[in-house]
């Protein structure tokens, strides 16, 4: 069997396992519709693998069996306390008003996830169950690097739960409590990333309604992910009266957290739209930079009234290093009347990018766009126009890295030989990248799976003596779902041990990322990409 | 054990720095897993399980693992897991050898409700449609077959089955993609189940 056929065969088995993980029992004929020649072998393998399911069971489950046999736990208790359908429950990660969160492992697939439960005390309430189901439906539609992905939902032994990515990191509330207020650059980076996640959610018709520092988690790769869309609901549809339009305050719940809640949301949740999230994000920015909530007050009512009536404090008074323009952005985010705020997160992101960009960067954009137009006119497809300003020579040591909206903070090591070769980008779901280096120039090509499609990109760049790499992404096929990639003009990277840390810049913003590179071990991996 | 994966690296560092407590924690960590696997293997044999739980088999395992860690300083979590899994498999093979068959220690212990043959599945147990080994001899065969797998597949079985790491943790440790881990794990299960029948 050729390597291609073998890969195709294992792709089918991947699919078979994924469907089983979701509780389906897929037929071989259905899976092999486009590859009937593999059907017989697939039938034999799936039959053997089903018999081998026992190898996938966890120690917890085995321990439960032992306890069950010893009469310590009844079968019903085991189900209730240790497992949730296909998931074995491990330690608790945290809790919120609408549910506790546990680390868990899918028993067959051995995959670590986070499982959020609806508290048993609320199971009896039809409103809570309905709200929980609505949350799951809203979350299942979202897929974005800055939003925690949801995979599955279910009910076992009367417990409702949903399953999401296990994110390795800390929430911004905890980070600020432990380390004190953030530097302006870091807070701005977190703000931009959270804004991008929200922009995506809003585009899908989902309003968060509980944006606060503890619902934003910073993972080990430096990516901010929005957590706990626990009270998100669908935007009301203009023509139909849906369940999403129910006035949740009617049930006595004032949703969201008071310190970050928009005035109109505290009055009536139904009145709150996506602009309430912008307000909450503004309050979050204030907390990140000062370590304090925007308004204080001894009682909940005092704070609600403060959000409605008291003017917002100046960010610069509490944190003098904040530039004037950022204070202006903040004031617009926390305006009392929704119509005085940014009318969309997209407008907020654009304003942030424009105001934060130094004049030289704005000049560069004009120069770069002009250069691009000239290149098109000349019929050239060579897009590796220099991304250095004032370049006179081909010598990398005479070039300066492009100035970006947010300054990268890494230190470079100058270990150039590190990057040439084929690498697997660890943090990016196994994306493989081939980096070919010719002196100070390099070409990177990468390929990864996004759903059913294979996404490819190509980037060309230059390495300076200081170890900075400036690159531009010039091909993507097809355009990946990540919004930033197709529009990316340049990215500056720094070598950091075996990691490339970078900042991608594009129209309207920037995006920080880290690639930890490891050498692929198998021949199968080294085949990608050419 | 999965949630302790991050701790393992920390304990290894401490152990290399001469911290004996870290060494003890690492050994306890592996013994806990050994205990789980032994219970699983013996759960159909109430008369030997009852006996085994008071046996000195775990003391022996602890001693053996301590000795192994004394002679070889694990350089990395990966090295440690390989070492621990090898020891755990050996102890389980010895354990099965010790209890099964007419001369096995278990055959001289009686348990009310169990048959006279130490290898017989107790009458009151339901038939198991899965391919899980049903006798001690089959478990012994299983652990011996794991040793004959190609290195890459054997290591995956050790990490996922013996040490109970998640696929993500195994991928991180081996420096491969989760997809590669899944593929090796699948090939190993297929191969093992074919041999075990």
XYZ file of C-alpha atoms in Angstrom:
727
model
C 0.000 0.000 0.000
C 1.415 3.372 -0.969
C 2.040 6.102 1.537
C -0.823 8.176 0.095
C -3.278 5.319 0.366
C -2.076 4.588 3.871
C -2.652 8.230 4.821
C -6.096 8.130 3.262
C -6.872 4.961 5.190
C -5.846 6.523 8.484
C -7.822 9.679 7.649
C -10.891 7.447 7.392
C -10.058 5.857 10.733
C -9.606 9.336 12.233
C -13.073 10.204 11.015
C -14.505 6.932 12.322
C -13.003 7.583 15.759
C -14.222 11.184 15.832
C -17.772 10.103 15.046
C -17.657 7.406 17.727
C -16.353 9.988 20.144
C -19.477 12.009 19.415
C -21.645 8.998 20.180
C -22.330 7.850 16.610
C -21.664 4.450 15.126
C -20.660 5.260 11.544
C -21.049 2.632 8.847
C -18.035 1.588 6.788
C -19.932 2.023 3.519
C -20.761 5.592 4.375
C -17.167 6.405 5.312
C -15.769 4.742 2.203
C -18.183 6.302 -0.247
C -15.277 7.975 -2.047
C -12.768 5.197 -1.425
C -14.572 1.861 -1.912
C -11.232 0.069 -2.375
C -10.494 0.691 1.312
C -13.824 -0.620 2.601
C -12.802 -4.197 3.257
C -9.691 -3.233 5.183
C -11.547 -0.553 7.110
C -14.242 -3.049 8.092
C -11.616 -5.412 9.458
C -9.736 -2.683 11.356
C -12.837 -1.125 12.899
C -14.028 -4.535 14.015
C -10.697 -5.246 15.739
C -10.453 -1.738 17.211
C -13.942 -1.987 18.692
C -12.835 -5.126 20.500
C -9.789 -3.207 21.716
C -11.855 -0.441 23.363
C -10.921 -1.805 26.766
C -7.421 -0.359 26.328
C -8.866 3.141 26.219
C -10.473 3.043 29.640
C -9.064 5.258 32.352
C -7.635 4.409 35.739
C -10.484 6.343 37.377
C -12.993 4.104 35.743
C -11.096 0.995 36.730
C -10.854 2.254 40.291
C -14.601 2.827 40.257
C -15.172 -0.707 39.085
C -13.071 -1.969 41.933
C -14.993 0.174 44.400
C -18.243 -0.921 42.837
C -17.334 -4.577 43.187
C -16.348 -3.965 46.785
C -19.803 -2.496 47.351
C -18.479 1.014 48.103
C -20.214 2.650 45.176
C -23.338 1.516 43.412
C -23.384 1.588 39.624
C -25.669 4.594 39.792
C -23.311 6.446 42.108
C -20.361 5.720 39.864
C -22.199 7.234 36.942
C -23.242 10.247 38.918
C -19.976 11.001 40.631
C -17.187 9.904 38.355
C -18.381 9.862 34.791
C -20.444 12.007 32.524
C -21.515 9.975 29.556
C -18.342 9.333 27.639
C -16.241 11.516 29.943
C -14.325 10.650 33.092
C -14.297 13.570 35.486
C -11.024 14.660 37.054
C -10.193 17.655 39.229
C -12.323 20.781 39.493
C -11.003 23.804 37.625
C -13.375 26.471 38.876
C -16.949 27.562 39.014
C -19.270 30.375 38.118
C -22.815 31.406 38.762
C -24.029 29.132 36.050
C -21.888 26.056 36.485
C -18.829 24.272 37.837
C -15.961 23.399 35.524
C -13.963 20.171 35.674
C -11.031 18.765 33.838
C -12.180 15.552 32.162
C -10.989 12.928 29.749
C -12.916 11.307 26.959
C -12.762 7.668 27.952
C -12.439 6.195 24.514
C -10.354 8.843 22.839
C -8.149 9.729 25.782
C -8.548 13.445 25.115
C -8.311 16.010 27.912
C -11.106 18.574 27.923
C -12.931 20.942 30.261
C -16.499 20.063 31.184
C -18.914 22.643 32.521
C -21.839 21.421 34.610
C -25.145 22.970 35.417
C -25.398 22.929 39.237
C -27.743 20.258 40.541
C -29.620 22.886 42.511
C -30.600 24.507 39.231
C -31.496 21.349 37.355
C -35.045 21.603 38.576
C -35.427 25.073 37.078
C -36.675 24.955 33.488
C -35.313 28.477 32.959
C -31.795 27.426 33.910
C -31.876 24.301 31.780
C -33.167 26.272 28.854
C -30.541 28.983 29.368
C -27.829 26.330 29.596
C -28.964 24.666 26.384
C -29.119 28.012 24.684
C -25.560 28.713 25.807
C -24.364 25.450 24.302
C -26.075 26.138 21.021
C -24.493 29.598 20.895
C -21.039 28.302 21.736
C -21.092 25.389 19.339
C -21.305 27.853 16.466
C -18.136 29.681 17.418
C -14.674 28.832 16.168
C -12.009 31.483 16.594
C -8.480 31.579 18.063
C -9.660 34.056 20.714
C -12.737 32.115 21.758
C -12.668 28.849 23.713
C -14.008 26.125 21.418
C -16.978 24.004 22.473
C -17.166 20.429 21.225
C -19.995 18.535 22.773
C -22.975 18.758 25.059
C -24.988 16.195 26.901
C -26.937 15.065 29.867
C -26.034 12.114 32.087
C -27.907 10.996 35.164
C -29.822 14.264 35.216
C -26.659 16.406 34.992
C -26.450 18.738 32.025
C -22.994 19.563 30.766
C -20.998 20.792 27.839
C -17.458 20.060 26.762
C -14.901 22.643 25.705
C -11.187 22.995 25.039
C -8.979 22.688 28.060
C -6.999 25.929 28.071
C -3.647 25.907 29.797
C -3.263 29.380 31.255
C -4.528 31.902 33.775
C -7.388 34.329 33.702
C -6.556 38.026 33.535
C -8.249 38.741 36.862
C -5.975 36.272 38.637
C -2.926 37.517 36.727
C -3.509 41.121 37.823
C -4.264 40.067 41.404
C -1.040 38.055 41.535
C 1.283 40.347 39.577
C -0.271 43.779 39.865
C -1.495 46.015 37.026
C -0.253 45.228 33.529
C 2.097 47.408 31.483
C 0.242 49.412 28.850
C 1.622 47.311 25.962
C 0.460 44.053 27.502
C -2.973 45.407 28.430
C -3.370 46.739 24.897
C -2.400 43.381 23.443
C -4.968 41.617 25.670
C -7.596 44.198 24.746
C -6.980 43.735 21.032
C -7.131 39.960 21.233
C -10.302 39.959 23.318
C -11.810 42.489 20.918
C -11.057 40.200 18.000
C -12.795 37.284 19.694
C -15.788 39.490 20.470
C -15.856 40.868 16.955
C -16.164 37.317 15.693
C -18.840 36.349 18.258
C -20.893 39.440 17.436
C -20.650 38.647 13.737
C -22.196 35.273 14.572
C -25.041 36.975 16.419
C -23.746 36.097 19.884
C -23.385 38.749 22.574
C -21.299 37.709 25.564
C -22.965 39.799 28.309
C -20.433 38.850 30.957
C -17.090 40.194 29.758
C -14.764 40.625 32.729
C -11.109 39.866 33.500
C -11.857 36.431 34.934
C -13.591 35.446 31.708
C -10.511 36.202 29.627
C -7.789 33.588 29.866
C -4.218 34.082 28.732
C -2.778 30.775 27.597
C 0.872 29.793 27.578
C 1.232 30.863 23.957
C 0.201 34.413 24.797
C -3.243 34.017 23.239
C -6.199 35.550 25.041
C -9.309 33.392 24.869
C -12.806 34.400 25.850
C -14.301 31.978 28.334
C -17.667 31.357 29.840
C -20.133 32.733 27.432
C -22.431 31.491 30.169
C -25.135 34.030 29.585
C -24.673 34.647 25.911
C -27.845 34.493 23.955
C -28.791 34.880 20.355
C -29.420 38.355 19.136
C -33.144 38.822 18.738
C -34.213 38.110 15.212
C -36.232 40.913 13.686
C -39.064 38.827 12.332
C -39.567 36.065 14.848
C -40.297 35.817 18.514
C -37.663 33.359 19.662
C -36.759 31.926 23.004
C -33.678 34.151 22.857
C -35.846 37.190 23.324
C -37.051 36.187 26.721
C -36.402 38.819 29.300
C -34.062 37.003 31.592
C -34.330 39.676 34.266
C -37.967 38.699 34.645
C -36.842 35.549 36.443
C -35.049 37.670 39.018
C -31.554 37.126 37.606
C -29.430 40.197 37.087
C -26.929 38.633 34.760
C -23.306 39.579 34.410
C -20.963 40.923 37.031
C -21.810 44.322 38.438
C -18.305 45.827 38.259
C -18.165 45.338 34.502
C -21.831 45.651 33.599
C -23.168 48.304 31.232
C -25.812 50.634 32.748
C -28.520 49.508 30.348
C -27.773 45.835 31.099
C -28.200 46.330 34.839
C -31.562 47.961 34.205
C -32.826 45.325 31.835
C -30.814 42.582 30.171
C -33.102 42.736 27.195
C -31.931 46.240 26.451
C -28.287 45.167 26.256
C -26.836 44.528 22.828
C -23.262 44.083 21.574
C -22.411 47.605 22.776
C -22.802 46.366 26.354
C -19.833 44.056 25.675
C -17.814 47.081 24.529
C -18.626 48.817 27.819
C -17.601 45.720 29.809
C -14.380 45.479 27.821
C -13.650 49.127 28.708
C -14.154 48.358 32.413
C -11.880 45.343 31.967
C -9.183 47.565 30.420
C -9.419 49.872 33.449
C -8.924 46.907 35.789
C -5.955 45.529 33.789
C -4.160 48.876 33.975
C -5.041 49.864 37.544
C -5.917 46.663 39.412
C -9.154 48.375 40.567
C -12.749 48.272 39.341
C -13.894 51.410 37.553
C -16.470 52.239 40.221
C -16.493 51.341 43.868
C -19.415 51.197 46.243
C -20.354 49.195 49.269
C -23.558 47.737 47.938
C -24.549 46.259 44.626
C -27.105 49.027 44.179
C -24.506 51.752 44.782
C -22.304 50.312 42.079
C -25.173 49.896 39.649
C -26.103 53.523 40.206
C -22.456 54.583 39.777
C -22.273 52.888 36.373
C -25.442 54.705 35.390
C -24.733 58.163 36.814
C -21.183 58.803 37.964
C -18.703 59.968 35.314
C -15.983 57.428 34.572
C -12.615 58.153 36.139
C -9.755 59.122 33.902
C -7.482 56.236 33.092
C -4.506 58.606 33.026
C -5.133 59.761 36.582
C -4.916 56.230 37.890
C -2.173 55.182 35.493
C -0.080 58.123 34.200
C 1.787 55.992 31.628
C -1.423 55.609 29.616
C -1.193 57.744 26.457
C -3.859 60.363 25.864
C -5.248 58.579 22.856
C -5.824 55.378 24.846
C -7.651 57.337 27.520
C -9.878 58.752 24.765
C -10.568 55.258 23.415
C -11.359 54.074 26.953
C -13.791 56.983 27.544
C -15.628 56.176 24.357
C -15.863 52.496 25.355
C -17.421 53.301 28.738
C -19.813 56.032 27.597
C -23.086 55.868 29.539
C -25.312 55.849 26.473
C -24.800 52.956 24.038
C -25.125 55.343 21.097
C -22.122 57.342 22.369
C -19.872 54.257 22.402
C -18.184 52.563 19.485
C -21.028 51.114 17.488
C -19.125 47.912 16.759
C -16.028 46.122 17.987
C -14.680 46.402 14.455
C -14.762 50.202 14.805
C -13.007 49.909 18.151
C -10.236 47.703 16.741
C -9.739 50.012 13.771
C -9.523 53.051 16.038
C -7.055 51.342 18.330
C -4.841 50.378 15.428
C -4.949 53.803 13.863
C -4.304 55.724 17.061
C -1.635 53.374 18.366
C 0.331 53.273 15.122
C 3.319 55.630 15.183
C 3.468 58.140 12.299
C 6.297 56.202 10.652
C 4.122 53.116 10.503
C 1.287 55.054 8.888
C 3.755 56.465 6.357
C 5.010 52.974 5.682
C 1.547 51.725 4.921
C 1.083 54.399 2.300
C 4.489 53.604 0.802
C 3.808 49.876 0.839
C 0.397 50.231 -0.779
C 1.837 52.477 -3.460
C 4.607 49.981 -4.101
C 2.068 47.204 -4.377
C 0.001 49.150 -6.889
C 3.080 49.848 -8.981
C 3.981 46.183 -8.922
C 0.529 45.218 -10.166
C 0.685 47.805 -12.927
C 4.017 46.433 -14.020
C 2.483 42.976 -14.229
C 4.821 41.665 -11.610
C 3.737 39.024 -9.209
C 6.869 39.348 -7.158
C 5.512 40.438 -3.835
C 8.601 40.322 -1.767
C 8.911 44.056 -1.780
C 11.081 45.072 1.075
C 9.384 45.637 4.363
C 12.215 47.680 5.755
C 12.104 51.404 5.677
C 14.880 53.279 3.976
C 16.587 50.165 2.704
C 19.656 51.084 0.651
C 21.607 47.895 0.726
C 20.982 44.165 0.662
C 23.079 43.742 3.784
C 20.732 42.690 6.557
C 22.790 44.415 9.263
C 22.004 47.804 7.715
C 18.269 47.255 7.916
C 15.982 48.254 10.713
C 12.985 46.197 11.679
C 9.671 47.703 10.775
C 7.983 49.631 13.550
C 4.747 48.021 14.571
C 1.706 49.171 16.512
C 2.806 47.141 19.498
C 6.486 46.737 20.221
C 7.645 43.141 20.532
C 9.259 42.532 23.901
C 11.317 39.416 23.260
C 15.046 39.259 23.223
C 16.705 37.671 20.261
C 19.413 35.080 20.353
C 20.714 35.118 16.826
C 20.605 31.336 16.495
C 19.961 31.475 12.773
C 20.568 27.817 11.894
C 17.664 26.897 14.112
C 14.947 27.940 11.748
C 16.010 26.193 8.523
C 14.333 22.828 8.013
C 10.928 21.294 8.451
C 9.277 22.052 11.738
C 6.088 21.253 13.485
C 4.520 24.276 15.153
C 3.565 22.795 18.481
C 0.997 25.278 19.686
C -0.838 25.627 16.431
C -2.577 22.274 16.277
C 0.334 20.539 14.627
C 0.781 22.924 11.714
C 3.849 21.919 9.792
C 6.107 24.558 8.391
C 9.056 24.131 6.056
C 11.570 26.908 6.417
C 14.259 27.223 3.790
C 17.020 29.708 4.434
C 19.333 31.286 1.874
C 21.707 33.578 3.700
C 19.600 36.270 5.263
C 16.475 35.393 3.259
C 14.058 32.644 3.935
C 10.871 31.144 2.591
C 8.352 29.464 4.847
C 5.552 27.244 3.595
C 2.981 25.636 5.796
C -0.033 23.451 5.577
C -2.679 22.472 8.073
C -6.151 21.035 8.273
C -9.063 23.340 8.937
C -12.166 21.195 9.090
C -12.291 19.314 5.830
C -10.001 21.707 3.994
C -6.254 21.837 3.822
C -5.041 25.395 4.210
C -1.654 26.403 2.875
C 0.309 29.597 3.147
C 3.634 30.862 1.971
C 5.728 33.616 3.424
C 8.949 35.250 2.373
C 11.169 37.181 4.665
C 14.521 38.444 5.709
C 16.567 37.986 8.832
C 18.502 40.881 10.270
C 21.703 40.533 12.208
C 19.798 41.351 15.354
C 17.824 38.176 14.854
C 14.594 39.860 13.851
C 12.783 38.360 10.943
C 10.448 40.362 8.812
C 8.155 38.329 6.645
C 5.104 38.710 4.527
C 2.448 36.148 3.870
C 1.832 36.091 0.172
C -0.312 33.078 -0.601
C -3.091 31.329 1.192
C -5.125 28.641 -0.445
C -7.944 28.656 0.329
C -8.255 31.571 2.696
C -8.146 30.215 6.195
C -10.864 31.019 8.690
C -8.425 33.023 10.815
C -9.196 36.540 9.766
C -5.756 37.892 10.354
C -3.818 35.667 8.054
C -4.990 36.602 4.549
C -4.705 40.274 5.359
C -1.334 40.036 6.994
C 1.243 42.241 5.419
C 4.221 41.678 7.620
C 5.265 39.827 10.698
C 8.310 40.424 12.811
C 9.662 37.413 14.589
C 12.309 36.933 17.218
C 14.235 33.776 17.858
C 13.765 32.742 21.421
C 15.420 29.439 22.132
C 13.419 27.011 20.036
C 10.526 29.407 19.619
C 9.753 32.079 17.124
C 7.800 34.835 18.761
C 6.213 37.298 16.477
C 3.876 40.109 15.827
C 1.886 40.166 12.632
C 0.751 43.529 11.379
C -2.037 44.188 8.966
C -4.616 46.747 8.054
C -6.403 47.710 11.204
C -4.340 45.945 13.813
C -1.789 43.410 14.858
C -1.592 39.930 16.274
C 1.001 38.468 18.574
C 1.884 34.832 18.185
C 4.422 32.264 19.273
C 5.570 29.260 17.325
C 7.397 26.671 19.324
C 9.185 24.544 16.788
C 10.010 20.900 17.078
C 11.490 18.633 14.495
C 8.923 16.228 13.066
C 9.926 12.714 13.994
C 8.321 10.612 11.320
C 8.817 10.403 7.594
C 5.077 10.963 7.293
C 5.407 14.388 8.841
C 8.502 15.366 6.912
C 6.612 14.994 3.656
C 4.726 18.209 4.337
C 4.779 20.746 2.869
C 6.765 20.954 -0.354
C -1.917 10.174 36.742
C -2.636 12.474 33.830
C -2.966 15.566 35.978
C 0.441 14.849 37.477
C 2.267 14.990 34.190
C 3.387 18.563 34.754
C 4.506 17.675 38.256
C 6.676 14.854 37.001
C 9.057 17.228 35.278
C 9.317 19.308 38.451
C 9.966 16.269 40.608
C 12.611 15.056 38.169
C 14.402 18.386 38.442
C 14.272 18.203 42.221
C 15.470 14.606 42.169
C 18.429 15.523 40.010
C 19.204 18.252 42.505
C 19.433 15.552 45.170
C 15.958 15.826 46.701
C 15.045 12.372 48.042
C 11.456 13.426 48.703
C 11.019 14.042 44.979
C 12.348 10.561 44.267
C 9.816 9.099 46.689
C 6.992 11.066 45.088
C 7.958 9.795 41.649
C 7.985 6.212 42.871
C 4.634 6.598 44.647
C 3.231 8.069 41.476
C 4.142 4.942 39.491
C 3.044 2.558 42.232
C -0.399 4.106 42.233
C -0.739 3.291 38.574
C 0.611 -0.212 39.136
C -2.007 -0.713 41.834
C -4.776 0.305 39.420
C -3.552 -2.047 36.699
C -3.106 -4.929 39.125
C -6.642 -4.463 40.429
C -7.927 -4.446 36.904
C -6.070 -7.634 36.081
C -7.229 -9.389 39.233
C -10.753 -8.108 39.481
C -12.223 -11.329 38.131
C -10.398 -13.302 40.774
C -11.859 -12.284 44.088
C -10.020 -14.931 45.974
C -6.617 -13.851 44.771
C -7.453 -10.174 44.811
C -8.431 -10.335 48.467
C -5.190 -12.136 49.150
C -3.086 -9.954 46.917
C -4.094 -6.717 48.563
C -2.340 -7.790 51.726
C 0.606 -9.191 49.842
C 3.973 -7.550 49.779
C 3.830 -7.204 46.012
C 3.656 -3.412 46.162
C 6.497 -3.212 48.620
C 8.448 -5.297 46.176
C 7.459 -3.018 43.321
C 8.450 0.065 45.284
C 11.805 -1.456 46.077
C 12.316 -2.433 42.479
C 11.478 0.988 41.160
C 13.624 2.698 43.756
C 16.506 0.504 42.709
C 15.929 1.325 39.046
C 15.858 5.043 39.784
C 18.982 4.731 41.884
C 20.934 3.136 39.089
C 19.688 5.376 36.266
C 19.033 9.074 36.646
C 16.057 9.836 34.389
C 17.115 12.676 32.113
C 13.615 13.737 31.184
C 9.961 12.981 31.874
C 10.004 10.797 28.782
C 12.908 8.767 30.081
C 11.196 8.457 33.447
C 7.918 7.249 31.965
C 9.737 4.673 29.840
C 11.580 3.393 32.858
C 8.492 3.293 35.060
C 6.313 1.608 32.427
C 8.913 -1.089 31.841
C 9.047 -1.817 35.564
C 5.257 -1.818 35.889
C 4.891 -4.273 33.017
C 7.513 -6.590 34.520
C 5.815 -6.600 37.900
C 2.449 -7.362 36.312
C 3.892 -10.263 34.334
C 5.475 -11.630 37.520
C 2.233 -11.130 39.371
C 0.186 -13.030 36.809
C 2.766 -15.816 36.739
C 2.618 -16.000 40.500
C -1.133 -16.423 40.739
C -2.297 -18.362 37.741
C -2.136 -22.097 37.055
C -2.428 -25.093 39.357
C 0.757 -24.166 41.204
C -0.116 -20.496 41.506
C -0.409 -19.087 44.981
C -4.005 -18.106 44.317
C -5.105 -21.668 43.803
C -4.447 -22.444 47.461
C -6.695 -19.696 48.693
C -10.393 -20.290 48.863
C -13.058 -17.649 48.518
C -16.709 -18.316 49.134
C -18.619 -18.070 45.908
C -15.656 -18.666 43.641
C -14.893 -21.855 41.782
C -11.990 -24.129 42.479
C -9.958 -23.176 39.426
C -7.973 -20.005 39.949
C -8.198 -19.232 36.239
C -11.935 -19.810 35.940
C -14.124 -16.802 35.502
C -16.388 -16.646 38.584
C -19.859 -18.001 37.881
C -21.686 -14.853 38.880
C -19.754 -12.554 36.554
C -21.369 -11.450 33.369
C -19.777 -12.427 30.083
C -17.662 -9.595 28.747
C -18.083 -8.945 25.034
C -14.934 -6.828 24.892
C -11.541 -8.152 23.908
C -10.107 -7.503 27.347
C -8.007 -10.428 28.593
C -10.218 -12.734 30.642
C -7.603 -14.841 32.358
C -4.339 -14.186 34.127
C -2.587 -16.128 31.407
C -4.107 -13.793 28.838
C -3.016 -10.727 30.825
C 0.506 -12.089 31.007
C 0.421 -12.660 27.261
C -0.839 -9.089 26.782
C 1.993 -7.506 28.761
C 4.550 -9.684 27.007
C 3.137 -8.748 23.620
C 3.429 -5.048 24.462
C 7.171 -5.604 24.763
C 7.313 -7.009 21.225
C 5.636 -3.986 19.596
C 7.758 -1.679 17.417
C 9.408 0.946 19.651
C 7.155 3.819 18.614
C 3.988 1.827 19.260
C 5.299 0.319 22.483
C 6.113 3.764 23.820
C 2.621 5.025 23.003
C 1.034 2.051 24.798
C 3.279 2.716 27.790
C 2.356 6.400 27.888
C -1.371 6.113 27.197
C -2.262 2.757 28.724
C 0.338 2.093 31.393
C 1.018 5.680 32.481
C -2.433 7.069 31.561
C -1.220 10.262 29.949
C -3.616 12.012 27.613
C -2.879 12.053 23.899
C -2.022 15.752 24.104
C 0.451 15.147 26.897
C 2.031 12.238 25.040
C 2.325 14.330 21.872
C 3.987 17.150 23.793
C 6.412 14.778 25.441
C 7.352 13.016 22.207
C 7.429 16.189 20.144
C 4.957 14.859 17.582
C 1.469 15.876 16.563
C -1.605 14.526 18.325
C -2.569 13.034 14.998
C 0.631 11.006 14.949
C -0.031 9.844 18.506
C -3.540 8.771 17.539
C -2.231 6.849 14.568
C 0.460 5.015 16.515
C -1.973 4.275 19.343
C -4.480 2.857 16.863
C -1.860 0.723 15.116
C -0.645 -0.588 18.450
C -4.166 -1.475 19.638
C -4.917 -3.174 16.353
C -1.735 -5.201 16.444
C -2.140 -6.181 20.099
C -5.787 -7.160 19.738
C -5.024 -9.273 16.676
C -2.394 -11.179 18.604
C -4.541 -11.553 21.700
C -7.522 -12.671 19.620
